[in-house]
Coordinates of C-alpha atoms in Angstrom, one line a residue:
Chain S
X115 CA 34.8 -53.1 -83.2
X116 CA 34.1 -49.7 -81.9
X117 CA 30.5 -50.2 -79.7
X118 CA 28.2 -47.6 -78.9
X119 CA 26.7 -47.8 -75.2
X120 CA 23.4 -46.0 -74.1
X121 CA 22.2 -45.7 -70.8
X122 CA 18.7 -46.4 -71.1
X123 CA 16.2 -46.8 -68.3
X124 CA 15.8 -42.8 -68.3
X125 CA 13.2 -43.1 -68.8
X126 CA 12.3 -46.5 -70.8
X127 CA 11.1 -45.3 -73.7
X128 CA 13.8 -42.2 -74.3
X129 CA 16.6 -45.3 -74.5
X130 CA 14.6 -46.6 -77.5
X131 CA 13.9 -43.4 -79.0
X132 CA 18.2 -42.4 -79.2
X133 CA 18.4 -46.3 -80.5
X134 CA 16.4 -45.7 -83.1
X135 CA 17.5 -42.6 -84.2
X136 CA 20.8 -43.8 -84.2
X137 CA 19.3 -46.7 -86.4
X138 CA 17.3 -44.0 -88.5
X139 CA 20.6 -41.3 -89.2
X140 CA 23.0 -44.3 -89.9
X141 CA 24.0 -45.2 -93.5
X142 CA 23.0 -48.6 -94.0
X143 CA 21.5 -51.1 -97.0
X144 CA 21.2 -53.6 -95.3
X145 CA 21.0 -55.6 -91.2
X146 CA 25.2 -56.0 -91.5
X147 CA 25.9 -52.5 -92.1
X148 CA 24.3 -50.9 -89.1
X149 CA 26.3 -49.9 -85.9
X150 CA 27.2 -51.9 -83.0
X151 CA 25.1 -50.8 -80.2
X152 CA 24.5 -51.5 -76.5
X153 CA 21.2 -50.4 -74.7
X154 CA 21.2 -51.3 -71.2
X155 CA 17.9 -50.4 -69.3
X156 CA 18.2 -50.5 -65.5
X157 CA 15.5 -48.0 -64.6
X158 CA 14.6 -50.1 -61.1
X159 CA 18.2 -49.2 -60.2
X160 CA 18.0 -45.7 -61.0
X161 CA 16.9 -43.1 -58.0
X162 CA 14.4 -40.2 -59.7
X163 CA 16.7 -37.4 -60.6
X164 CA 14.0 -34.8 -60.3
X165 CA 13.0 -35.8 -56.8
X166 CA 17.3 -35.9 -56.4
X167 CA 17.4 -32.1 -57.7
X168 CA 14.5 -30.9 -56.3
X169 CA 16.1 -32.6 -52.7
X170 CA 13.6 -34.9 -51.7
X171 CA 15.5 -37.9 -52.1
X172 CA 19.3 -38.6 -50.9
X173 CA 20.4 -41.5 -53.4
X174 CA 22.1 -39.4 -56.4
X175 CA 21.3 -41.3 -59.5
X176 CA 25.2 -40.4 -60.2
X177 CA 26.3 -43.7 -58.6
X178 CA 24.0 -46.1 -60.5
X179 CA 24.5 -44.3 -63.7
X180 CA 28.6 -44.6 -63.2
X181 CA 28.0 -48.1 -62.6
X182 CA 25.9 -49.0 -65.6
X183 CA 28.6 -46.6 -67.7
X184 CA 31.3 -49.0 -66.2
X185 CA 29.1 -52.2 -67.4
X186 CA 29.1 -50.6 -71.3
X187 CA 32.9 -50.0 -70.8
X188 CA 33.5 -53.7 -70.1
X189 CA 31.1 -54.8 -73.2
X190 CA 33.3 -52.7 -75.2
X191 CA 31.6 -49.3 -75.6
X192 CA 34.2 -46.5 -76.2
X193 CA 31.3 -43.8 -76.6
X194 CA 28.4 -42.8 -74.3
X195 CA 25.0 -41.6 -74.0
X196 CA 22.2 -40.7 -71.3
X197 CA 19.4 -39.7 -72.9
X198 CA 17.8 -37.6 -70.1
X199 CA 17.8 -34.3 -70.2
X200 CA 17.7 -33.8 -66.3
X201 CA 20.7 -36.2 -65.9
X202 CA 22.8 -33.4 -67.4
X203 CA 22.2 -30.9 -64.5
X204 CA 25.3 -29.8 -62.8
X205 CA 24.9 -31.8 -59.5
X206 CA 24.1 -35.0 -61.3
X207 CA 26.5 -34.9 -64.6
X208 CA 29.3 -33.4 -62.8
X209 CA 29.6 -36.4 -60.5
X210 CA 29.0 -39.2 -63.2
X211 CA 32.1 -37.4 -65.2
X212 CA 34.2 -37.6 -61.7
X213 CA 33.2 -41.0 -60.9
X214 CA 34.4 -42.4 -64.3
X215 CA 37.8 -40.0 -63.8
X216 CA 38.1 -41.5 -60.8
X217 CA 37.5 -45.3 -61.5
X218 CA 40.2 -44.6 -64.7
X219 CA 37.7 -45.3 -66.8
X220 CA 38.6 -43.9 -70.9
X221 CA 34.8 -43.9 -72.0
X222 CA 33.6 -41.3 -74.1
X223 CA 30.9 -39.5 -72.3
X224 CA 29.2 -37.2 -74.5
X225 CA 26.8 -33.8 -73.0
X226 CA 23.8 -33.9 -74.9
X227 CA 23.0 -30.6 -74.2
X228 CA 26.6 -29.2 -74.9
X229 CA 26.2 -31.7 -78.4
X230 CA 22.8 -29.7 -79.3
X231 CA 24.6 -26.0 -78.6
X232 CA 27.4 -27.1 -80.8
X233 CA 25.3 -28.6 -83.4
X234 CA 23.4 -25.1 -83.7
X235 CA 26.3 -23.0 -83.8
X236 CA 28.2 -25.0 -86.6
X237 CA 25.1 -25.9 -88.7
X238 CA 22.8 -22.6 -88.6
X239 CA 25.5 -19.7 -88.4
X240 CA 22.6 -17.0 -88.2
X241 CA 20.4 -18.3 -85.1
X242 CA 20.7 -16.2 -82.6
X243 CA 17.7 -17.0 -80.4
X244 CA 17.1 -20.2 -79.5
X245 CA 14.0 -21.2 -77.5
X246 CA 13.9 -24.1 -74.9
X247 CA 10.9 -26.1 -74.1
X248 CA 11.7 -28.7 -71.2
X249 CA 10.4 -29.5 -67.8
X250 CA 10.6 -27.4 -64.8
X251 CA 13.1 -29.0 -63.7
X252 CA 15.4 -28.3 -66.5
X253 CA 14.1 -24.6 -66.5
X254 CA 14.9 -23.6 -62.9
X255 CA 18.3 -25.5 -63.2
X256 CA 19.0 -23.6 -66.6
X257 CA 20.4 -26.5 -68.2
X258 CA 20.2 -25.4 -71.7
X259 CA 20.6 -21.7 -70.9
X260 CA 23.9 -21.7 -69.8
X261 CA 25.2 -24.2 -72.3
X262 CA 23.8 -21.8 -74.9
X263 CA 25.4 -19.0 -73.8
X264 CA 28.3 -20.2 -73.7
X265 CA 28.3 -21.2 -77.4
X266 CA 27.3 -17.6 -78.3
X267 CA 23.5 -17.9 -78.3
X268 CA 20.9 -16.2 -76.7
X269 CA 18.9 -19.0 -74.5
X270 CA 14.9 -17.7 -74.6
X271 CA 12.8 -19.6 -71.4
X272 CA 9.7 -19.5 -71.0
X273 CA 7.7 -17.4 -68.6
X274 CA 6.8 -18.7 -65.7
X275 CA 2.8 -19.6 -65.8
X276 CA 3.6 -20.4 -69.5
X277 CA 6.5 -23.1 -68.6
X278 CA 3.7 -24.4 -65.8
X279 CA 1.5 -25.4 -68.8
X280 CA 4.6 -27.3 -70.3
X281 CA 5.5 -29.1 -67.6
X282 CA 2.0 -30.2 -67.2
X283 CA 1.5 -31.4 -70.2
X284 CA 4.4 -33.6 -69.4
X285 CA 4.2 -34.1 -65.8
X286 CA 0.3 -34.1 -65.3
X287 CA -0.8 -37.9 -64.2
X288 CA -4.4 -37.7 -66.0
X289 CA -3.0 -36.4 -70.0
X290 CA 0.3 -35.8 -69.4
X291 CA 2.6 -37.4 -72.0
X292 CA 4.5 -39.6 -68.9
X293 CA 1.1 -41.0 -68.2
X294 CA -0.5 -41.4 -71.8
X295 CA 2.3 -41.5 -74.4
X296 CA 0.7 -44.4 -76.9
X297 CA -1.0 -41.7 -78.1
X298 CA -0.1 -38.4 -76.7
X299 CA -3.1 -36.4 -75.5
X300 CA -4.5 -33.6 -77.9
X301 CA -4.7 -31.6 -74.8
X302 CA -1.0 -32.2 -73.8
X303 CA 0.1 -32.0 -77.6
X304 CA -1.9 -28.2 -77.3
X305 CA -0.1 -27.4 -74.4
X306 CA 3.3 -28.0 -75.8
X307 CA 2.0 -26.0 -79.0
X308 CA 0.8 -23.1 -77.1
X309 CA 4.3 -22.7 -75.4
X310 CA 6.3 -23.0 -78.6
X311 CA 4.2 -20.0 -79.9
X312 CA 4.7 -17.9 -76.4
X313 CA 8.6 -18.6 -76.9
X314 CA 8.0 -17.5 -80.8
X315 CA 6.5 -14.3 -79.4
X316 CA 9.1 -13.7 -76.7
X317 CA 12.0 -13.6 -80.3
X318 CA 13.2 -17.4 -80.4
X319 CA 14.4 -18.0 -83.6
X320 CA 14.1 -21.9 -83.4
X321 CA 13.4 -24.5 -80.5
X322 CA 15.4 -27.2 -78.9
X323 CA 12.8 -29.6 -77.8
X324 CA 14.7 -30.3 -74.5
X325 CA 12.9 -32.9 -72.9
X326 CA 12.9 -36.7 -74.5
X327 CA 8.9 -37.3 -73.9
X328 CA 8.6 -33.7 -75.6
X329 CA 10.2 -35.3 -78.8
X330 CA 7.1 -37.9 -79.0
X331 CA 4.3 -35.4 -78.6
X332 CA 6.0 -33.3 -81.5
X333 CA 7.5 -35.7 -83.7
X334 CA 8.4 -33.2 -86.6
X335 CA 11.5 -30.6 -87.9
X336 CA 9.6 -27.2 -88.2
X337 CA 6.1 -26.1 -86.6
X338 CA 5.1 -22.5 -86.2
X339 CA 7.2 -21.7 -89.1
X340 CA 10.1 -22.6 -86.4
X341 CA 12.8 -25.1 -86.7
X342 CA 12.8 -27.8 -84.2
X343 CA 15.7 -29.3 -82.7
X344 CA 15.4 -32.1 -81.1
X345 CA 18.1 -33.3 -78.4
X346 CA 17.7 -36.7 -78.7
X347 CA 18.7 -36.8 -82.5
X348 CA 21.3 -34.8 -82.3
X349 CA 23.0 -36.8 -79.7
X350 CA 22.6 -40.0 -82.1
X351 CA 24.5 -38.3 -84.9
X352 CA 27.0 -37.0 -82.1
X353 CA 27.2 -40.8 -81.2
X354 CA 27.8 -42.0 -84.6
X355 CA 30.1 -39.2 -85.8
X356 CA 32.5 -40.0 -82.7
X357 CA 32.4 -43.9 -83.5
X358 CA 31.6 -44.5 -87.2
X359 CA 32.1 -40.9 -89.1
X360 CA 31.8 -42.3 -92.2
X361 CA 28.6 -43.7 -91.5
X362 CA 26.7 -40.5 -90.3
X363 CA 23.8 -39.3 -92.7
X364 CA 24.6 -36.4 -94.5
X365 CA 22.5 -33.5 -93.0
X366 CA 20.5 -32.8 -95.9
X367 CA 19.3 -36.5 -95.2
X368 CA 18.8 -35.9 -91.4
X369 CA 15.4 -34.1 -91.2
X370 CA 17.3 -31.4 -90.0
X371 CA 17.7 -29.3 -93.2
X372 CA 15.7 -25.7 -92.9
X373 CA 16.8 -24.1 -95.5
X374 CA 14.8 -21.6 -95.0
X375 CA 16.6 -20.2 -92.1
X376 CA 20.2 -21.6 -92.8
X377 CA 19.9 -19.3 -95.4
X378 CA 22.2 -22.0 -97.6
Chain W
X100 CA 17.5 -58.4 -60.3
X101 CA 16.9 -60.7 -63.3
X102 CA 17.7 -59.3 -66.0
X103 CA 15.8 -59.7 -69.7
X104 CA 18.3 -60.3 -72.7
X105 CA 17.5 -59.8 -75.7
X106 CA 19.8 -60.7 -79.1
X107 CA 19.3 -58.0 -81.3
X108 CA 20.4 -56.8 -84.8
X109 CA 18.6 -59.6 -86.4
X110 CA 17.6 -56.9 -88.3
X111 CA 18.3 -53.9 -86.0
X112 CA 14.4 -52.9 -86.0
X113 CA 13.3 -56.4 -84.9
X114 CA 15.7 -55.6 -82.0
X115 CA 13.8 -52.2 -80.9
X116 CA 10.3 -53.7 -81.9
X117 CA 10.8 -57.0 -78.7
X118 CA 11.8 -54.2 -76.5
X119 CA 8.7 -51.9 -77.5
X120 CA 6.8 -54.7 -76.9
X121 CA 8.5 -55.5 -72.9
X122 CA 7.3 -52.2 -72.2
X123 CA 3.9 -52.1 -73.7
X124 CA 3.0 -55.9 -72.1
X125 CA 4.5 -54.0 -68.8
X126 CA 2.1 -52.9 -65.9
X127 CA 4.4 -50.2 -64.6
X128 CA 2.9 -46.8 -63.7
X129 CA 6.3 -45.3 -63.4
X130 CA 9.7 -45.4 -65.0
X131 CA 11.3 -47.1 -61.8
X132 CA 8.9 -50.1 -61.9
X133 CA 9.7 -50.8 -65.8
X134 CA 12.4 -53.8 -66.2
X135 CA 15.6 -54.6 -66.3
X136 CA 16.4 -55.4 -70.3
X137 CA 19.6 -55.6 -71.9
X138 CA 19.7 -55.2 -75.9
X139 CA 22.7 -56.0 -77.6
X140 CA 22.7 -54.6 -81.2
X141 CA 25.6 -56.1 -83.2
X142 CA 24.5 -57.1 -86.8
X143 CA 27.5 -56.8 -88.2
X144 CA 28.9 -59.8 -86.4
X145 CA 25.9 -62.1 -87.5
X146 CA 26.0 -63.7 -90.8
X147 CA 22.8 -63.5 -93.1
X148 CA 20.8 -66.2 -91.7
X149 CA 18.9 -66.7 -94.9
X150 CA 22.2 -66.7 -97.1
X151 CA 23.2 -69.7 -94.4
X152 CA 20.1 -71.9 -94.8
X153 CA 20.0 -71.6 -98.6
X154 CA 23.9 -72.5 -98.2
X155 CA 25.4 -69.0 -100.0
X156 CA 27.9 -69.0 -96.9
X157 CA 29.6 -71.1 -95.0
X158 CA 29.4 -68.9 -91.7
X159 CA 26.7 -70.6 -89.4
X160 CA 24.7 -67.2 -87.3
X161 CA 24.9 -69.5 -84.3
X162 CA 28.2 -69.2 -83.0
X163 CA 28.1 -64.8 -83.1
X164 CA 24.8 -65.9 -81.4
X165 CA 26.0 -67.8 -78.7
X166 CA 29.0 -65.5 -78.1
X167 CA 26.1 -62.4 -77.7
X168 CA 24.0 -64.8 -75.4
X169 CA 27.1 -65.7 -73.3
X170 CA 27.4 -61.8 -73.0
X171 CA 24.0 -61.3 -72.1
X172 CA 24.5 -63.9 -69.5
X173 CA 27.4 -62.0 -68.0
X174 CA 25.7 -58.9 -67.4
X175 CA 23.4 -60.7 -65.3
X176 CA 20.5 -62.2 -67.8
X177 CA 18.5 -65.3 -66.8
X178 CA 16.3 -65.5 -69.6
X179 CA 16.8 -64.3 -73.3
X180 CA 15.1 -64.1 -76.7
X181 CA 16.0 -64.0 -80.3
X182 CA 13.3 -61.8 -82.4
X183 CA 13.8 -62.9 -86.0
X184 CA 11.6 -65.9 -86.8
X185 CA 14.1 -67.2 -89.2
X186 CA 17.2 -67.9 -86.8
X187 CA 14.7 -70.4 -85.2
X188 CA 15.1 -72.9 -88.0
X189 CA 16.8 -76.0 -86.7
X190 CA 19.7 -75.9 -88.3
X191 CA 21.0 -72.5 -86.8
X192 CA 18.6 -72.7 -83.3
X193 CA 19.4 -76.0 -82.4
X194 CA 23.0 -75.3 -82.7
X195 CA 22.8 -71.9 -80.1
X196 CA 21.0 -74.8 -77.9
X197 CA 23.7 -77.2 -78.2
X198 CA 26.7 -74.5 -78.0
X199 CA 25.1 -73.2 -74.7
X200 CA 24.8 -76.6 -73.1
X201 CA 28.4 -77.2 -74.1
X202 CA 29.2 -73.7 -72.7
X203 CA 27.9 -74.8 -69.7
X204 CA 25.2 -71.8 -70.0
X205 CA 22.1 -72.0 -67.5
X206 CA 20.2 -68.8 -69.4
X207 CA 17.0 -69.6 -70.7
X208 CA 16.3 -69.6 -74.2
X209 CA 12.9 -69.0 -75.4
X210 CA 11.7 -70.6 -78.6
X211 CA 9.7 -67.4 -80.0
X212 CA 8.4 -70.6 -82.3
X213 CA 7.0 -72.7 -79.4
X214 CA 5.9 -70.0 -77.7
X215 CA 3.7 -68.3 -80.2
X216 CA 2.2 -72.2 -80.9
X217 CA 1.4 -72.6 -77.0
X218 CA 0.2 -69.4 -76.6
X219 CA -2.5 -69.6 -79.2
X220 CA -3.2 -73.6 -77.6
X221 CA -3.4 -72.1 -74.2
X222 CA -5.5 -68.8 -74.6
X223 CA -7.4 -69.4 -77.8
X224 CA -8.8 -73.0 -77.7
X225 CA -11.6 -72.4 -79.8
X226 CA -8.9 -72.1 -83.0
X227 CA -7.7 -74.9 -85.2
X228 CA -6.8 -73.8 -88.4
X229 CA -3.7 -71.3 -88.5
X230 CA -2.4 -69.5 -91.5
X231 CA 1.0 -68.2 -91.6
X232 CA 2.6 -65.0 -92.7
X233 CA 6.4 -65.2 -93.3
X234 CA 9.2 -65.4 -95.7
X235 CA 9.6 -68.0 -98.5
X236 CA 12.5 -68.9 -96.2
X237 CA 10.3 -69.4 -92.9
X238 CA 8.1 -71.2 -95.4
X239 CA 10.2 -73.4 -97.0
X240 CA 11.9 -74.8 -94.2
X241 CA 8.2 -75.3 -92.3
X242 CA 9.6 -73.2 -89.4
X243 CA 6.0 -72.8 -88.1
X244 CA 4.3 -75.7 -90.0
X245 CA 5.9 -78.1 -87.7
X246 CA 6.0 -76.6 -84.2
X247 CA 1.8 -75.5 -85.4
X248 CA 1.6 -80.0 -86.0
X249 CA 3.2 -80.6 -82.7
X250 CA 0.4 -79.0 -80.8
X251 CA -2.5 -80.0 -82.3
X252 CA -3.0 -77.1 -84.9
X253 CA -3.3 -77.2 -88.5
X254 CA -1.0 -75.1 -90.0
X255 CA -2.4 -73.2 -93.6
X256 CA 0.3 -72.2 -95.9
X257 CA 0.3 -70.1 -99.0
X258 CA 0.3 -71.5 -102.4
X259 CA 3.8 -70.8 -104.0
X260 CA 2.5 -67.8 -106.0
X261 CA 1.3 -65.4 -102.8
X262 CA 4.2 -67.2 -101.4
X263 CA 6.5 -65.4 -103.8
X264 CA 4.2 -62.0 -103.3
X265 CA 4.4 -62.2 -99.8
X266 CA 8.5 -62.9 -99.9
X267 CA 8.7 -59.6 -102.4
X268 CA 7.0 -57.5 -100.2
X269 CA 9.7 -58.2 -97.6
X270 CA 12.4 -58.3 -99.7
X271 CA 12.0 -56.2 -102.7
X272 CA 14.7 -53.8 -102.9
X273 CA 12.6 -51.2 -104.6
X274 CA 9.3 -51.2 -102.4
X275 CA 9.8 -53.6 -99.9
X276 CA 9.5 -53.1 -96.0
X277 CA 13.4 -53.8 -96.0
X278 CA 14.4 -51.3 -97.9
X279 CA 11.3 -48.9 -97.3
X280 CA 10.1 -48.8 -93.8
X281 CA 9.2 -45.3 -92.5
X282 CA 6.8 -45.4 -93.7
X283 CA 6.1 -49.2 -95.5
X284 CA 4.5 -48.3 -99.2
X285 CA 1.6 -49.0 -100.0
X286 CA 2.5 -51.4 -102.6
X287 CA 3.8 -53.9 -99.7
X288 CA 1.2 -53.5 -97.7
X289 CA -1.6 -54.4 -100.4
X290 CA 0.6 -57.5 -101.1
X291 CA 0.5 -58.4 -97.7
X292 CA -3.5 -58.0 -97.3
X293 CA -3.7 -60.0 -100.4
X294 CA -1.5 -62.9 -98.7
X295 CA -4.1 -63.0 -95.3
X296 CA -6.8 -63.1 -97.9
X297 CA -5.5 -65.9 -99.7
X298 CA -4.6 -67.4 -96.1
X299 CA -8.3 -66.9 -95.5
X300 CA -9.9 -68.7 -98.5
X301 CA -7.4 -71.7 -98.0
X302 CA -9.5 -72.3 -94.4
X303 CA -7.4 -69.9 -91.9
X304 CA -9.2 -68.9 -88.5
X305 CA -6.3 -67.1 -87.5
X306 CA -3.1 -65.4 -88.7
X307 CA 0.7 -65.5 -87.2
X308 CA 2.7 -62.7 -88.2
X309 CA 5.7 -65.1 -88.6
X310 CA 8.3 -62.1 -89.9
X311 CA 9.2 -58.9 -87.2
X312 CA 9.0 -57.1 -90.8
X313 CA 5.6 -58.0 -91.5
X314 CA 4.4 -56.8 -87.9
X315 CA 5.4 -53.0 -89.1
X316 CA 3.3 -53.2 -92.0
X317 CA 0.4 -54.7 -90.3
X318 CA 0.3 -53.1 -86.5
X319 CA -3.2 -54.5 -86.1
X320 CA -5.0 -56.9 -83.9
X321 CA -7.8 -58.1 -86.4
X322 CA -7.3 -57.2 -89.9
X323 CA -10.3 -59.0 -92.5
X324 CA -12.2 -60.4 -89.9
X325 CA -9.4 -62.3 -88.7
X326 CA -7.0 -62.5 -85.7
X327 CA -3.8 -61.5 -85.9
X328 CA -1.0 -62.9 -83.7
X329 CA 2.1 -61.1 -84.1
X330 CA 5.0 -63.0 -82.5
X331 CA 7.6 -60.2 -81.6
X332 CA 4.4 -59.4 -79.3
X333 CA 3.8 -63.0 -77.9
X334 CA 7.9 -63.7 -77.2
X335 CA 7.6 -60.6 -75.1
X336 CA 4.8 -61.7 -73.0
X337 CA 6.9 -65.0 -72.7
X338 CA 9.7 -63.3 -71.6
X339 CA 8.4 -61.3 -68.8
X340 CA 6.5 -64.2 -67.5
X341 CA 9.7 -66.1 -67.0
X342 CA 11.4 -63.4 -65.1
X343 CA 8.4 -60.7 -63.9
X344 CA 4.7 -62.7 -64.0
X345 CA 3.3 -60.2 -61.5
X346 CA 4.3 -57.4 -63.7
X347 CA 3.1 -59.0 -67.0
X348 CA -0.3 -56.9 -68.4
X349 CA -3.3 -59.2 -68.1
X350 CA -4.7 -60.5 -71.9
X351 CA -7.5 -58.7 -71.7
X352 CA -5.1 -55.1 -71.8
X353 CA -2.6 -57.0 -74.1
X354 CA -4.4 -56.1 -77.6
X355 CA -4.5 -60.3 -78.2
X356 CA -8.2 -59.9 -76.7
X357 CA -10.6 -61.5 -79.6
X358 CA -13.4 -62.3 -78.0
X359 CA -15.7 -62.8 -81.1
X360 CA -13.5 -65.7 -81.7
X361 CA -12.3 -66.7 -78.0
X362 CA -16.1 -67.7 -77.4
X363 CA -15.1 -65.8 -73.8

């Protein structure tokens, strides 16, 4: 049995979302066919990787992470996720991949973000410009932008008083999504919606919706007459296709089929 | 740490519906004081419960389910639960309760069964007469019927025709929430309103939602004047009283707050 391990905890609610959507892009009649999966949620043990990055805390949520990674390994996981966009910044992913090196661990750690650049480039041939709404965080560290441009796209960020609005509309503790999520905020959903259509302006071409909490606020494939893609589903098919291939929804199935701009 | 466990894959849904639910029933202003819950989705090892009461294999659930349990137990869990109504009857639940005595195990298993009858008896003492909402195997075997008897309810059951109605909009294969649950059709749903009507008539004050299936179609709190207790949401509570109480959301914020029947 080839199990699938997520670190959850990061936050709460992202763990279930990347369950589900490995649920939702699996292949499966009935309860037996679905995947083996293991969520462990530990968020108590997990030091804020914002406050880590931004260098107001000294614990680096590398360690607990490792050690949760470790705990999947023993239950039998052979392939990994974090779903947590911020987790994938240099100073924090870096050391997770190290740590497991150098506990000999043979887990399959998969980069969401790398996942999502790959997933553009060898789906949607002619995107060029890719748009990238996330938190601050993820913005100053250029997370995404990098990645992309590394796989040959052109990474378009937000400017700055427009990425302030974002963030808020995650961040902010009266309607941000982290404080009312069940349901979002029109004025946070508004937010997010005004920044998608200053990235449209600025020439992206689609939008990787690179935060987890964004994913609940705009639950859908296109808006703006742009394609969405959303990280979190794209690291569940990553997740299935390196454990069960022949399990994996076809894309035309996924949610992810824009025909329009494929150009298929 | 104590750490939640939670048997999943029993069906895969049910599994990511309990863990919702910890959240939601959470007080936790951020993701750091969330809790500690470890899901372990593995359907494939679990033979069809229902297939094993009506005696179409041979394969008793229990033993995969003490094996997951024991698993649960080694990554640290003190208290677990099982969300799929079905797996309580005797035959399969009282043999996870035996195995784990005979294991030696000192988790604690929560009845989702008993717990759903004591927390209607302890909040809602105004109620006598309960109907139940389930599958035609839940119903045959009196699952609830008896456990509703043994503290001092009066259990209403369908008559076998909405029985059959209420089974088929579980288990159709063409509309049913089994095969058809994002969204549920409309079909299902209507049969299911017509089973709490019929519930109604027959004398019920109340309604359990005694199937995690039917708790998707009907994510309500009162539905035809009547209250709805949905037990995926009630073996939550349980389970982060017996490990968290201080964290566990006060009734009144819970949704299970009927006060025109409470008499509070």
């Amino acid at each position: 049995m080839k199990l699938i391990g997520i670190v959850g905890g990061v936050g709460p609610f992202a763990g279930l979302d990347l369950t589900t959507k490995i649920f939702t892009q699996t292949l499966a009649g009935r309860d037996q066919e679905h995947l083996p999966v293991a969520l462990l949620s530990f968020p108590g043990r997990i030091a804020d990787r914002t406050e880590y990055l931004l260098g107001r805390v000294q614990d680096n949520p590398a360690s607990a992470v490792t050690e949760i990674i470790l705990q999947l390994e023993k239950l039998g996981a052979t392939v990994v996720g974090i779903p947590c966009n911020t987790m994938h910044a240099d100073p924090i992913f870096g050391v997770i991949e190290q740590n497991l090196q150098e506990q000999g661990s043979s887990i399959r750690l998969l980069n969401m973000i790398s996942e999502v650049a790959s997933f553009i480039v060898t789906e949607f041939q002619g995107l060029e410009k890719i748009g990238i709404l996330s938190t601050t965080g993820t913005w100053e560290k250029e997370i995404y932008g990098r990645v992309l441009e590394g796989n040959g796209l052109i990474p378009v960020s937000p400017l700055q008083d427009a990425q302030q609005q974002i963030h808020a509309a995650i961040y902010d503790g009266s309607y941000g999504i982290k404080a009312r999520s069940h349901p979002v905020t029109q004025r946070a959903r508004n937010q997010l919606v005004r920044g998608l259509r200053h990235l449209k302006d600025r020439g992206a071409q689609a939008i990787v919706l690179g935060c987890t909490e964004i994913s609940y606020a705009l639950p859908y494939h296109m808006l703006e007459d742009l394609p969405l893609f959303d990280a979190t589903a794209i690291l569940a098919r990553s997740l299935i296709a390196q454990s069960y291939p022949e399990k994996l929804k076809p894309l035309k199935e996924s949610g992810f089929d824009f025909n329009s701009i494929s150009g298929r």
